[in-house]
Coordinates of C-alpha atoms and ligand atoms in Angstrom, one line a residue:
X1 CA 21.2 -7.1 19.7
X2 CA 23.6 -5.3 17.3
X3 CA 22.1 -2.2 15.7
X4 CA 20.8 -3.1 12.2
X5 CA 23.4 -1.6 9.8
X6 CA 20.9 -1.8 6.9
X7 CA 19.1 1.3 8.2
X8 CA 22.3 3.3 9.0
X9 CA 21.5 6.8 7.7
X10 CA 25.2 7.3 6.8
X11 CA 25.4 4.3 4.5
X12 CA 26.0 5.0 0.8
X13 CA 25.9 2.8 -2.2
X14 CA 28.5 2.8 -5.0
X15 CA 25.4 3.4 -7.2
X16 CA 24.6 7.1 -7.3
X17 CA 21.2 7.8 -5.7
X18 CA 19.5 11.2 -5.7
X19 CA 18.6 12.5 -2.2
X20 CA 15.0 12.7 -3.3
X21 CA 14.9 9.2 -4.8
X22 CA 12.6 6.8 -2.9
X23 CA 15.1 4.0 -3.3
X24 CA 18.4 4.5 -1.4
X25 CA 20.5 1.6 -0.1
X26 CA 18.5 1.8 3.2
X27 CA 15.2 0.8 1.4
X28 CA 15.7 -2.1 -1.0
X29 CA 12.0 -2.8 -1.7
X30 CA 11.0 -5.9 -3.5
X31 CA 9.1 -6.2 -6.8
X32 CA 8.5 -8.4 -9.7
X33 CA 9.6 -7.2 -13.1
X34 CA 10.1 -8.4 -16.7
X35 CA 12.0 -7.0 -19.7
X36 CA 10.8 -7.5 -23.3
X37 CA 9.9 -11.1 -23.7
X38 CA 11.9 -12.4 -20.7
X39 CA 10.1 -14.2 -17.8
X40 CA 9.0 -12.3 -14.7
X41 CA 11.3 -12.4 -11.8
X42 CA 12.2 -10.7 -8.5
X43 CA 14.2 -7.5 -8.0
X44 CA 14.9 -4.7 -5.6
X45 CA 14.9 -1.0 -6.5
X46 CA 18.1 1.0 -6.0
X47 CA 18.1 4.6 -7.2
X48 CA 16.6 4.7 -10.7
X49 CA 17.6 1.1 -11.5
X50 CA 16.4 -2.4 -10.5
X51 CA 18.7 -5.2 -9.4
X52 CA 17.9 -8.6 -10.8
X53 CA 17.8 -11.0 -7.8
X54 CA 17.3 -14.2 -9.8
X55 CA 20.5 -13.5 -11.7
X56 CA 22.4 -12.7 -8.5
X57 CA 21.3 -16.0 -7.0
X58 CA 22.3 -17.9 -10.1
X59 CA 25.7 -16.2 -10.0
X60 CA 26.1 -17.3 -6.4
X61 CA 26.1 -13.8 -4.9
X62 CA 23.2 -14.2 -2.5
X63 CA 23.7 -16.1 0.7
X64 CA 21.7 -19.2 0.2
X65 CA 21.5 -20.7 3.7
X66 CA 17.8 -19.8 4.3
X67 CA 16.7 -20.1 0.6
X68 CA 15.9 -23.6 -0.5
X69 CA 16.0 -22.9 -4.3
X70 CA 16.0 -19.8 -6.6
X71 CA 12.8 -18.3 -5.3
X72 CA 13.7 -15.1 -7.0
X73 CA 13.2 -16.7 -10.5
X74 CA 9.5 -17.0 -9.8
X75 CA 6.8 -14.6 -11.0
X76 CA 5.7 -13.8 -7.4
X77 CA 7.3 -13.1 -4.1
X78 CA 5.2 -15.6 -2.1
X79 CA 7.8 -18.4 -2.0
X80 CA 10.5 -16.0 -0.8
X81 CA 8.1 -14.5 1.8
X82 CA 7.3 -18.0 3.0
X83 CA 11.0 -18.5 3.9
X84 CA 10.4 -16.4 7.0
X85 CA 11.8 -13.5 8.8
X86 CA 15.4 -14.8 9.4
X87 CA 15.6 -15.3 5.6
X88 CA 14.2 -11.9 4.8
X89 CA 16.7 -10.4 7.1
X90 CA 19.7 -12.3 5.9
X91 CA 18.9 -11.5 2.2
X92 CA 18.4 -7.9 3.1
X93 CA 21.7 -7.7 4.9
X94 CA 23.5 -9.4 1.9
X95 CA 21.9 -7.1 -0.6
X96 CA 22.8 -4.1 1.5
X97 CA 26.4 -5.5 1.6
X98 CA 26.6 -6.0 -2.2
X99 CA 25.4 -2.5 -2.8
X100 CA 27.5 -0.7 -0.1
X101 CA 30.2 1.5 -1.5
X102 CA 33.1 -0.6 0.1
X103 CA 32.0 -4.0 -1.4
X104 CA 33.7 -5.0 -4.6
X105 CA 31.7 -8.1 -5.6
X106 CA 29.4 -6.4 -8.0
X107 CA 31.0 -2.9 -8.0
X108 CA 34.1 -4.1 -9.8
X109 CA 32.4 -6.6 -12.0
X110 CA 31.3 -4.5 -15.0
X111 CA 30.2 -7.5 -17.0
X112 CA 27.8 -8.7 -14.3
X113 CA 26.6 -5.2 -13.5
X114 CA 25.5 -4.8 -17.1
X115 CA 23.2 -7.8 -16.8
X116 CA 22.1 -7.3 -13.2
X117 CA 21.3 -3.6 -13.1
X118 CA 18.6 -2.4 -15.4
X119 CA 17.2 1.2 -15.7
X120 CA 13.6 1.3 -14.4
X121 CA 12.4 2.8 -17.7
X122 CA 13.4 -0.4 -19.4
X123 CA 11.3 -2.8 -17.3
X124 CA 7.7 -3.5 -16.7
X125 CA 6.6 -4.0 -13.1
X126 CA 3.9 -6.6 -12.2
X127 CA 1.8 -7.5 -9.3
X128 CA 4.5 -8.5 -6.8
X129 CA 2.5 -11.0 -4.8
X130 CA -0.2 -13.6 -5.5
X131 CA -2.9 -12.3 -3.2
X132 CA -5.1 -15.1 -2.0
X133 CA -7.3 -13.0 0.3
X134 CA -7.8 -9.3 0.7
X135 CA -9.1 -7.5 3.8
X136 CA -9.8 -3.8 4.0
X137 CA -9.9 -2.2 7.4
X138 CA -11.3 1.2 8.4
X139 CA -8.7 2.2 11.0
X140 CA -8.5 6.0 10.7
X141 CA -10.7 7.7 13.4
X142 CA -10.8 10.9 11.4
X143 CA -12.0 9.1 8.2
X144 CA -14.6 7.1 10.1
X145 CA -15.8 10.3 11.8
X146 CA -15.9 12.3 8.6
X147 CA -17.8 9.7 6.7
X148 CA -20.0 8.9 9.6
X149 CA -21.0 12.5 10.2
X150 CA -22.1 12.8 6.6
X151 CA -24.5 9.9 6.8
X152 CA -25.3 9.9 10.6
X153 CA -24.7 13.4 11.9
X154 CA -25.8 12.6 15.4
X155 CA -23.8 9.4 15.7
X156 CA -20.7 9.5 13.5
X157 CA -18.7 6.8 15.1
X158 CA -20.5 3.5 15.5
X159 CA -20.5 2.1 19.1
X160 CA -18.1 -0.7 18.1
X161 CA -15.5 1.5 16.4
X162 CA -13.2 2.0 19.4
X163 CA -13.4 -1.6 20.5
X164 CA -12.4 -3.4 17.4
X165 CA -10.6 -2.6 14.1
X166 CA -13.6 -2.6 11.7
X167 CA -13.0 -4.3 8.4
X168 CA -14.5 -6.4 5.6
X169 CA -13.4 -9.2 3.3
X170 CA -12.6 -7.6 0.0
X171 CA -12.1 -9.1 -3.5
X172 CA -8.6 -10.3 -4.3
X173 CA -9.1 -11.1 -8.0
X174 CA -9.5 -7.5 -9.1
X175 CA -6.4 -6.1 -7.4
X176 CA -4.2 -4.6 -10.1
X177 CA -0.7 -3.2 -10.3
X178 CA -0.2 0.5 -10.5
X179 CA -0.6 1.9 -14.0
X180 CA -3.5 -0.4 -14.9
X181 CA -6.5 1.7 -16.1
X182 CA -9.6 1.6 -14.0
X183 CA -13.0 1.2 -15.7
X184 CA -15.8 3.2 -14.3
X185 CA -18.2 0.6 -12.9
X186 CA -21.9 0.1 -13.7
X187 CA -24.3 -0.9 -11.1
X188 CA -27.5 0.0 -9.2
X189 CA -27.9 3.4 -7.8
X190 CA -30.8 5.2 -6.2
X191 CA -31.1 8.7 -7.7
X192 CA -31.7 11.6 -5.2
X193 CA -35.3 11.9 -4.2
X194 CA -36.3 8.7 -6.0
X195 CA -37.8 5.5 -4.5
X196 CA -36.6 3.1 -7.1
X197 CA -33.1 2.3 -8.2
X198 CA -31.8 2.5 -11.8
X199 CA -28.9 0.7 -13.5
X200 CA -26.3 3.3 -14.4
X201 CA -22.6 4.0 -14.6
X202 CA -21.4 5.3 -11.2
X203 CA -21.5 9.1 -11.1
X204 CA -19.6 9.3 -7.8
X205 CA -16.3 7.5 -8.5
X206 CA -13.7 8.0 -5.7
X207 CA -10.3 6.9 -4.6
X208 CA -9.2 5.9 -1.1
X209 CA -5.6 6.5 0.0
X210 CA -4.5 3.5 2.0
X211 CA -1.4 1.7 3.1
X212 CA -1.5 -2.1 3.0
X213 CA 0.7 -5.0 4.3
X214 CA 1.4 -8.4 2.9
X215 CA 1.3 -11.3 5.3
X216 CA 4.5 -13.3 5.1
X217 CA 3.6 -16.2 7.4
X218 CA 0.6 -18.4 7.8
X219 CA -1.2 -19.5 11.0
X220 CA -3.1 -22.7 11.1
X221 CA -6.9 -22.6 10.9
X222 CA -8.2 -22.5 14.5
X223 CA -5.2 -20.7 16.0
X224 CA -4.7 -17.0 16.5
X225 CA -1.8 -14.5 16.1
X226 CA -0.9 -12.5 19.2
X227 CA 0.1 -8.9 18.8
X228 CA 3.5 -9.8 20.2
X229 CA 4.0 -12.2 17.3
X230 CA 2.7 -9.9 14.6
X231 CA 6.3 -8.8 13.5
X232 CA 6.9 -12.3 12.0
X233 CA 3.7 -12.2 10.0
X234 CA 4.3 -8.9 8.2
X235 CA 6.6 -9.1 5.2
X236 CA 6.2 -5.5 4.0
X237 CA 4.0 -2.6 3.2
X238 CA 2.7 -1.0 -0.1
X239 CA 0.4 1.8 -1.2
X240 CA -3.2 0.9 -1.9
X241 CA -5.9 2.7 -3.8
X242 CA -9.3 1.3 -2.8
X243 CA -11.3 2.7 -5.7
X244 CA -14.9 3.3 -4.5
X245 CA -18.2 4.0 -6.2
X246 CA -20.0 6.1 -3.6
X247 CA -23.5 6.0 -5.2
X248 CA -23.4 2.2 -5.6
X249 CA -22.0 2.0 -2.1
X250 CA -24.7 4.2 -0.5
X251 CA -27.5 2.0 -1.9
X252 CA -26.0 -1.4 -1.3
X253 CA -24.0 -1.1 2.0
X254 CA -26.7 -1.8 4.5
X255 CA -26.9 -4.3 6.1
X256 CA -23.8 -6.3 5.1
X257 CA -21.3 -3.6 4.0
X258 CA -19.6 -2.7 0.7
X259 CA -19.9 -5.2 -2.1
X260 CA -19.9 -4.1 -5.8
X261 CA -18.9 -0.5 -4.9
X262 CA -15.4 -1.7 -4.1
X263 CA -14.8 -5.0 -5.9
X264 CA -14.3 -3.6 -9.5
X265 CA -10.7 -2.6 -8.9
X266 CA -8.0 -2.0 -6.3
X267 CA -4.6 -0.7 -7.2
X268 CA -1.3 -1.5 -5.4
X269 CA 2.1 0.0 -5.8
X270 CA 4.8 -2.2 -7.4
X271 CA 7.2 -2.0 -4.5
X272 CA 7.0 -3.8 -1.2
X273 CA 8.9 -1.9 1.5
X274 CA 9.9 -4.2 4.3
X275 CA 9.3 -3.7 8.0
X276 CA 13.0 -3.7 8.5
X277 CA 13.5 -0.8 6.1
X278 CA 10.7 1.2 7.9
X279 CA 12.1 0.5 11.4
X280 CA 13.6 4.1 11.9
X281 CA 10.2 5.6 11.3
X282 CA 8.2 3.6 13.8
X283 CA 6.5 5.8 16.4
X284 CA 4.4 5.1 19.4
X285 CA 0.8 5.9 20.2
X286 CA -2.0 6.8 20.0
X287 CA -3.6 6.5 23.5
X288 CA -6.6 4.3 22.9
X289 CA -9.6 5.1 25.0
X290 CA -11.6 3.3 26.1
X291 CA -9.1 0.6 26.9
X292 CA -9.0 -2.3 24.4
X293 CA -9.7 -5.9 25.3
X294 CA -6.7 -8.0 26.3
X295 CA -6.2 -9.7 22.9
X296 CA -5.8 -6.2 21.3
X297 CA -3.2 -4.9 23.8
X298 CA 0.2 -4.5 22.3
X299 CA 3.6 -3.1 23.1
X300 CA 6.2 -1.4 21.1
X301 CA 6.0 1.2 18.3
X302 CA 3.3 0.3 15.8
X303 CA 2.6 3.7 14.2
X304 CA 4.7 4.6 11.1
X305 CA 5.7 8.1 10.1
X306 CA 5.1 7.9 6.4
X307 CA 4.3 11.0 4.5
X308 CA 1.4 10.4 2.0
X309 CA 0.2 12.4 -0.9
X310 CA -2.5 12.2 -3.6
X311 CA -2.0 14.0 -6.9
X312 CA -4.8 14.5 -9.5
X313 CA -4.5 15.3 -13.2
X314 CA -7.4 15.9 -15.5
X315 CA -7.1 15.3 -19.3
X316 CA -6.9 19.1 -19.8
X317 CA -4.1 19.6 -17.3
X318 CA -0.4 19.5 -18.3
X319 CA 0.8 18.5 -14.8
X320 CA -0.8 16.9 -11.7
X321 CA -2.0 19.0 -8.7
X322 CA -1.5 17.8 -5.2
X323 CA -5.0 17.5 -3.5
X324 CA -4.1 15.6 -0.3
X325 CA -1.1 15.5 2.1
X326 CA -1.4 13.3 5.1
X327 CA 0.6 10.9 7.2
X328 CA 0.2 7.2 8.0
X329 CA 0.9 7.9 11.7
X330 CA -2.6 9.3 11.9
X331 CA -4.1 5.7 12.2
X332 CA -5.9 4.7 15.4
X333 CA -5.7 0.9 14.9
X334 CA -2.3 -0.6 14.0
X335 CA -1.2 -3.7 12.0
X336 CA -0.5 -5.9 15.0
X337 CA -4.0 -5.2 16.3
X338 CA -5.6 -5.8 12.9
X339 CA -3.8 -9.2 12.7
X340 CA -4.8 -10.2 16.2
X341 CA -8.4 -9.2 15.6
X342 CA -8.5 -11.0 12.2
X343 CA -7.4 -14.2 13.8
X344 CA -9.2 -14.1 17.2
X345 CA -11.9 -16.4 15.7
X346 CA -9.3 -18.8 14.3
X347 CA -9.1 -17.4 10.8
X348 CA -6.1 -18.7 9.0
X349 CA -3.9 -15.9 7.5
X350 CA -2.0 -17.1 4.4
X351 CA 1.3 -16.0 2.9
X352 CA 0.5 -13.3 0.4
X353 CA -2.8 -12.0 2.0
X354 CA -3.2 -8.2 1.6
X355 CA -4.4 -6.2 4.6
X356 CA -5.3 -2.6 3.8
X357 CA -5.4 0.1 6.5
X358 CA -8.5 1.9 5.5
X359 CA -8.5 5.4 4.2
X360 CA -5.8 7.5 5.8
X361 CA -7.2 10.9 6.8
X362 CA -5.7 13.5 9.1
X363 CA -7.4 16.4 11.0
X364 CA -7.0 19.1 8.4
X365 CA -9.3 19.5 5.3
X366 CA -6.4 18.9 2.9
X367 CA -5.3 15.8 4.8
X368 CA -8.4 13.7 3.9
X369 CA -7.7 10.6 1.9
X370 CA -10.8 10.5 -0.3
X371 CA -12.7 12.9 -2.6
X372 CA -15.8 12.2 -0.6
X373 CA -14.1 14.0 2.3
X374 CA -11.9 16.5 0.4
X375 CA -15.0 17.8 -1.5
X376 CA -17.2 17.1 1.5
X377 CA -19.9 15.1 -0.4
X378 CA -19.8 17.5 -3.3
X379 CA -20.5 20.6 -1.1
X380 CA -16.9 22.0 -1.5
X381 CA -15.7 20.8 -4.9
X382 CA -11.9 20.7 -5.4
X383 CA -10.5 23.5 -7.6
X384 CA -8.0 22.4 -10.2
X385 CA -6.1 25.6 -10.5
X386 CA -4.4 25.2 -13.9
X387 CA -7.7 24.8 -15.9
X388 CA -10.3 26.2 -13.5
X389 CA -12.1 22.8 -13.5
X390 CA -13.6 21.5 -10.3
X391 CA -14.1 18.0 -9.0
X392 CA -16.6 16.5 -6.6
X393 CA -15.8 13.0 -7.8
X394 CA -13.5 11.6 -10.5
X395 CA -14.2 12.2 -14.2
X396 CA -13.2 9.9 -17.1
X397 CA -9.6 10.5 -18.1
X398 CA -8.6 11.7 -14.6
X399 CA -5.3 10.3 -13.3
X400 CA -4.9 9.7 -9.6
X401 CA -1.3 9.2 -8.3
X402 CA -0.6 8.3 -4.7
X403 CA 2.9 8.5 -3.3
X404 CA 4.5 7.9 0.1
X405 CA 7.9 8.2 1.7
X406 CA 9.7 8.4 5.0
X407 CA 12.0 11.4 5.3
X408 CA 15.5 10.8 6.7
X409 CA 18.4 13.1 7.1
X410 CA 19.5 13.6 3.4
X411 CA 17.6 10.6 2.1
X412 CA 14.1 9.1 1.7
X413 CA 12.8 5.6 2.1
X414 CA 9.8 5.6 -0.2
X415 CA 7.1 3.5 -1.9
X416 CA 7.2 5.0 -5.4
X417 CA 3.8 5.6 -6.9
X418 CA 0.4 4.0 -7.2
X419 CA -1.3 5.3 -10.3
X420 CA -4.5 4.8 -12.1
X421 CA -6.5 6.5 -14.9
X422 CA -10.3 6.4 -15.1
X423 CA -11.7 4.9 -18.3
X424 CA -15.3 5.5 -19.4
X425 CA -17.9 2.9 -18.3
X426 CA -18.9 0.1 -20.7
X427 CA -22.2 0.6 -22.3
X428 CA -24.9 -1.6 -20.8
X429 CA -28.0 -2.6 -22.8
Ligands
LIG1 CA1 -11.2 1.3 2.0

């Protein structure tokens, strides 16, 4: 197979892209945008602009062999995703070609450029995908061990953890686009040293740094997806913040797992970075011991070297402070195994389903992907250096910004940001 030119590190666009931009010509992540009162439609990011794909299609610039109609004029990516991997790849190759410095089609058409390229500051981004189902995994060994050791010091990892990628069915309706404020949830909590619960706003609101993938292909109910076919089912990746109310969670989670402690809001980044764009950052490992069952065996590189960071800014601070730096390659279970496990019982994956990785934690104290771990259950509050404030959990007004990128030689393939600000709880009578 010919080497994929769309990831060539030496490729350059006729559009000027800063070396620290997340959106060079090698990335071309998909999103849904709107401007003023115009309808939502699909775009890719290039430098600090977006490229209007619906317009390019209408102007006849996109190869239309695999695309039955102008799927880019819709307010979600699902229909494009459903066109399948050959279509994803041919559109990616064509977009790359249009933006490459040697191609004149758009480069020399100033009139079309004015309409097709829009500064990011002038557009509003929307949820890129209609998400029918949402699953959250728990695939970082370090995270599972950290959390387990707080609640079960003698037995941090449950006996099943190394045999299957633990997960739960989450709530899709409350998934929101980056920038949407997050309301502190009310619920039931059991105060320390009490026997009866109270109704209260959560006092232990937390974030979870995760990476998710959108399914781009469906399997029929009753069939399964083999790890060797997983590639065709994964359209692209995004950043996910699985907001979590730890006090509500602690009281409700046994015996059936998290329920209202997670369902009040989940934030996703606006950009979907394709598997093809991430190909140069795929790495192998880890060694899984004990050996997994046959349906979870896989081949190829299924870890991704994606630098991840979390930044926190209180209302008093003038700039955010980085509180976590970790890497997605830390994960124990991978996306191919998650899909194979999800469908081993015949569950039907649908186009647009979101699968989140679980909190990404590394082995250093500043590489933990939640405040529960960073502040170790409140025992080691995080110091906010600018104002002298401390944080065990999130306060009203706090802004949490997650970011992630793959570092290349002189360029970055990134995810942009996933941001949310905490709003005070609603009064409950
Ligand atoms: Ca989670």
